[in-house]
Coordinates of C-alpha atoms in Angstrom, one line a residue:
M30 CA -10.9 11.7 -11.0
V31 CA -12.1 9.5 -8.2
S32 CA -11.7 10.4 -4.6
I33 CA -13.1 8.7 -1.7
A34 CA -12.7 10.0 1.7
E35 CA -14.2 9.2 5.3
P36 CA -14.0 11.4 8.5
L37 CA -10.7 10.9 10.4
P38 CA -11.6 9.4 13.7
R39 CA -9.8 10.7 17.1
Y40 CA -7.7 7.6 17.4
A41 CA -6.7 7.9 13.9
E42 CA -5.5 11.5 14.8
I43 CA -3.5 10.4 17.5
R44 CA -2.2 7.3 15.6
R45 CA -0.9 9.7 12.8
A46 CA 0.5 12.1 15.2
L47 CA 2.7 9.3 16.9
E48 CA 3.6 7.8 13.6
E49 CA 5.0 11.1 12.4
K50 CA 7.5 10.9 15.2
I51 CA 8.4 7.3 14.5
L52 CA 8.7 7.9 10.6
S53 CA 10.7 11.2 11.0
G54 CA 13.2 9.5 13.1
E55 CA 12.4 11.7 16.1
W56 CA 11.5 8.5 18.1
P57 CA 14.3 6.1 16.8
P58 CA 13.8 2.1 17.2
G59 CA 13.8 1.1 20.7
H60 CA 12.5 4.6 21.9
R61 CA 9.8 3.9 24.5
V62 CA 6.3 5.4 23.5
P63 CA 4.9 7.6 26.2
S64 CA 2.5 5.7 28.5
E65 CA -1.2 5.4 28.0
H66 CA -1.9 7.6 30.8
D67 CA 0.6 10.3 29.6
L68 CA -1.1 10.2 26.2
V69 CA -4.5 10.5 27.5
A70 CA -3.2 13.7 29.4
Q71 CA -1.5 15.1 26.2
F72 CA -4.5 14.5 23.7
G73 CA -7.4 15.0 26.3
C74 CA -9.1 11.7 25.3
S75 CA -10.4 8.5 26.7
R76 CA -8.0 5.8 27.5
M77 CA -9.9 3.5 25.2
T78 CA -9.1 5.9 22.4
V79 CA -5.4 5.9 23.0
N80 CA -5.2 2.1 23.3
K81 CA -6.9 1.8 19.8
A82 CA -4.4 4.2 18.3
I83 CA -1.3 2.2 19.8
S84 CA -3.1 -0.9 18.6
A85 CA -3.1 0.5 15.1
L86 CA 0.3 1.2 15.3
A87 CA 1.3 -2.1 16.5
A88 CA -0.8 -4.0 13.7
A89 CA 1.0 -1.8 11.3
G90 CA 4.4 -2.8 12.7
L91 CA 5.8 0.2 13.8
V92 CA 5.4 -0.3 17.6
V93 CA 6.1 -3.3 19.6
R94 CA 3.9 -3.8 23.0
R95 CA 5.7 -5.5 26.0
R96 CA 3.5 -6.6 28.8
R97 CA 4.2 -4.4 32.2
S98 CA 7.1 -2.6 30.1
G99 CA 4.9 -0.3 27.7
S100 CA 5.3 0.2 23.9
F101 CA 8.4 0.7 22.0
V102 CA 9.4 1.6 18.5
A103 CA 9.9 -1.4 16.5
A104 CA 13.1 -2.0 14.5
P105 CA 12.8 -1.6 10.8
K106 CA 12.2 -5.0 9.0
S107 CA 12.6 -6.1 5.3
Q108 CA 11.9 -9.2 3.7
E109 CA 12.8 -10.2 0.1
T110 CA 10.2 -12.7 -0.5
V111 CA 6.6 -11.8 -0.8
L112 CA 4.2 -14.7 -0.7
E113 CA 0.8 -12.9 -1.1
V114 CA -0.9 -10.8 -3.7
H115 CA -2.0 -8.0 -1.2
D116 CA -5.2 -5.8 -1.6
I117 CA -3.9 -2.4 -0.5
K118 CA -7.4 -1.1 0.5
A119 CA -7.5 -4.0 2.9
E120 CA -4.3 -3.7 4.3
I121 CA -4.8 0.1 5.2
T122 CA -8.2 -0.4 6.6
G123 CA -7.1 -3.5 8.4
S124 CA -4.7 -1.6 10.1
G125 CA -7.2 0.8 11.7
R126 CA -6.3 3.8 9.1
A127 CA -8.6 5.6 7.1
Y128 CA -8.2 4.7 3.4
R129 CA -9.0 6.8 0.2
Y130 CA -7.6 6.7 -3.3
V131 CA -7.4 9.0 -6.4
I132 CA -7.2 8.0 -10.1
L133 CA -4.3 10.2 -11.3
D134 CA -4.7 9.3 -15.1
R135 CA -6.6 6.6 -17.0
E136 CA -6.5 5.8 -20.7
R137 CA -7.7 2.8 -23.0
R138 CA -5.1 2.2 -25.9
R139 CA -3.6 -0.3 -28.1
A140 CA -0.7 -1.5 -26.3
R141 CA 2.7 0.0 -27.0
P142 CA 5.9 -1.8 -27.2
E143 CA 6.7 -1.0 -23.5
D144 CA 3.3 -2.2 -22.5
L145 CA 3.6 -5.6 -24.1
A146 CA 7.0 -5.9 -22.3
R147 CA 5.3 -5.2 -18.9
L148 CA 2.4 -7.5 -19.6
G149 CA 5.1 -10.3 -20.9
A150 CA 3.2 -10.5 -24.1
A151 CA 5.0 -11.6 -27.2
R152 CA 3.3 -9.6 -29.7
G153 CA 0.2 -7.7 -30.3
P154 CA -2.2 -6.1 -31.2
L155 CA -3.6 -6.0 -27.8
D156 CA -5.8 -3.4 -26.2
V157 CA -5.2 -2.3 -22.4
E158 CA -6.5 0.0 -19.7
A159 CA -3.6 2.1 -18.2
L160 CA -4.1 3.6 -15.0
T161 CA -2.1 5.6 -12.5
V162 CA -3.5 5.3 -8.9
L163 CA -2.4 7.1 -5.7
H164 CA -3.4 5.5 -2.4
F165 CA -3.7 7.3 0.9
A166 CA -3.4 6.1 4.7
D167 CA -5.0 8.6 7.2
E168 CA -4.5 11.3 4.3
R169 CA -0.7 10.7 4.0
P170 CA 0.4 9.2 0.4
F171 CA 0.8 5.4 0.8
V172 CA 1.8 3.9 -2.4
H173 CA 2.1 5.2 -6.1
E174 CA 0.5 2.7 -8.4
R175 CA 0.8 2.3 -12.4
R176 CA -1.4 -0.6 -13.6
L177 CA -2.0 -2.1 -17.2
I178 CA -5.0 -4.2 -17.6
N179 CA -5.1 -6.6 -20.3
L180 CA -8.6 -6.1 -21.9
A181 CA -8.4 -9.4 -23.7
V182 CA -8.8 -11.3 -20.3
V183 CA -10.6 -8.6 -18.6
P184 CA -12.8 -6.8 -21.1
A185 CA -15.3 -5.4 -18.3
A186 CA -12.5 -3.2 -17.1
A187 CA -12.9 -1.0 -20.0
R188 CA -16.4 -0.1 -18.7
E189 CA -15.7 -0.1 -14.9
A190 CA -15.7 3.4 -13.4
F191 CA -13.6 2.2 -10.3
A192 CA -16.0 4.4 -8.2
A193 CA -16.4 2.1 -5.4
S194 CA -13.2 0.2 -5.3
P195 CA -9.7 0.9 -6.6
P196 CA -8.6 -1.3 -9.7
G197 CA -6.4 -3.7 -7.6
T198 CA -9.3 -4.5 -5.2
W199 CA -11.9 -4.6 -8.2
L200 CA -9.8 -7.2 -10.0
L201 CA -9.2 -9.4 -7.0
E202 CA -12.9 -9.6 -6.5
Q203 CA -13.6 -10.0 -10.2
I204 CA -11.0 -12.3 -11.7
P205 CA -9.5 -15.3 -10.1
W206 CA -5.8 -15.5 -10.8
T207 CA -3.9 -18.9 -11.0
E208 CA -0.2 -17.6 -10.7
A209 CA 1.7 -14.4 -9.7
E210 CA 5.2 -13.0 -10.2
H211 CA 6.9 -10.5 -7.9
I212 CA 10.0 -8.4 -8.5
I213 CA 11.3 -6.1 -5.4
R214 CA 13.9 -3.6 -6.2
A215 CA 14.9 -0.3 -4.7
E216 CA 14.8 3.1 -6.7
N217 CA 15.2 6.6 -6.3
A218 CA 11.9 8.6 -6.8
G219 CA 11.6 10.4 -9.8
A220 CA 10.0 14.1 -10.2
D221 CA 6.5 12.9 -10.8
V222 CA 6.5 9.9 -8.3
A223 CA 8.1 12.1 -5.5
H224 CA 5.6 14.8 -6.1
H225 CA 2.7 12.6 -5.4
L226 CA 4.2 10.7 -2.5
A227 CA 5.3 14.0 -0.9
I228 CA 8.6 12.8 -0.5
A229 CA 12.0 14.5 -1.9
R230 CA 13.0 14.1 -5.5
G231 CA 15.6 11.0 -5.5
A232 CA 14.5 9.8 -2.3
A233 CA 14.8 5.9 -1.7
C234 CA 11.5 3.9 -2.7
L235 CA 10.7 0.4 -2.3
V236 CA 9.4 -0.8 -5.8
V237 CA 7.3 -3.8 -6.2
V238 CA 6.7 -5.0 -9.9
R239 CA 3.8 -7.6 -10.1
R240 CA 2.2 -9.5 -12.8
T241 CA -0.9 -11.9 -12.2
F242 CA -1.9 -14.8 -14.7
Q243 CA -4.8 -16.7 -15.5
A244 CA -4.1 -19.9 -17.3
G245 CA -1.1 -18.5 -18.8
A246 CA -2.5 -15.1 -19.8
T247 CA -1.4 -12.0 -18.0
I248 CA -4.3 -10.3 -16.2
T249 CA -2.6 -7.2 -15.2
A250 CA 1.0 -5.6 -14.7
V251 CA 1.4 -3.3 -11.8
T252 CA 4.2 -1.4 -10.5
L253 CA 3.8 -0.2 -6.8
T254 CA 6.3 2.5 -5.5
Y255 CA 6.3 2.9 -1.6
P256 CA 8.3 5.5 0.2
G257 CA 11.3 3.5 1.5
E258 CA 11.3 5.2 5.2
R259 CA 7.4 4.3 5.6
H260 CA 7.2 0.7 4.3
Q261 CA 8.4 -2.7 5.3
L262 CA 7.8 -6.3 3.5
V263 CA 7.6 -9.1 6.0
A264 CA 6.8 -12.6 5.2
R265 CA 6.2 -15.8 7.6
F266 CA 7.0 -19.2 6.3
S267 CA 7.8 -22.5 7.3
P268 CA 10.9 -24.7 6.5
A269 CA 10.6 -26.5 3.3
T270 CA 9.8 -30.2 3.3
R271 CA 11.9 -32.8 1.7

């Protein structure tokens, strides 16, 4: 098991406290977040620390800052089309949150029929590295990951400890991909996933199933399960040219 944690800074503690009010529904969309002056008094910290916490919430899409009016809880957004292969570690740290991950399970094995189906491989034999990873943002479960790595394409994965970076980040750094496929669906959480994500069994989840390829060969197949109430997918794009 690998667990990498960093001390939680003061602004991140404040961010988490405000985030809980938003995600719990106590502060609904459109609710005005207390002013920075009020938050400074409430948390006994500097205005700079409060500003950093609010900025992190804004970067995560949870609040909207309006000049001269203050900050307000953002309306939920969803987007069916995902145009990029995201690095979960970079996504979390980029929003100002503390990141860590735990490898819950790992096995090197000859691909099973269901593994071949996930990889889109017509036939075996094929060796795979199967991993289950849990990612955290500010110590809150962020996403549950089930990943298969094709060892015929990435043999080094069998020897990699994934001690410094999670498998997804390591793959993006090591293996260039030429094509990707995303499938997005809604699911109700099963018992195991619900336990690890700290949500109720049967709770709504957003599931992203992704495969990346190199010259037609599948590099990896991953299933990412996000708590539905804590995640949104947003894509920005331009009109297609004709």
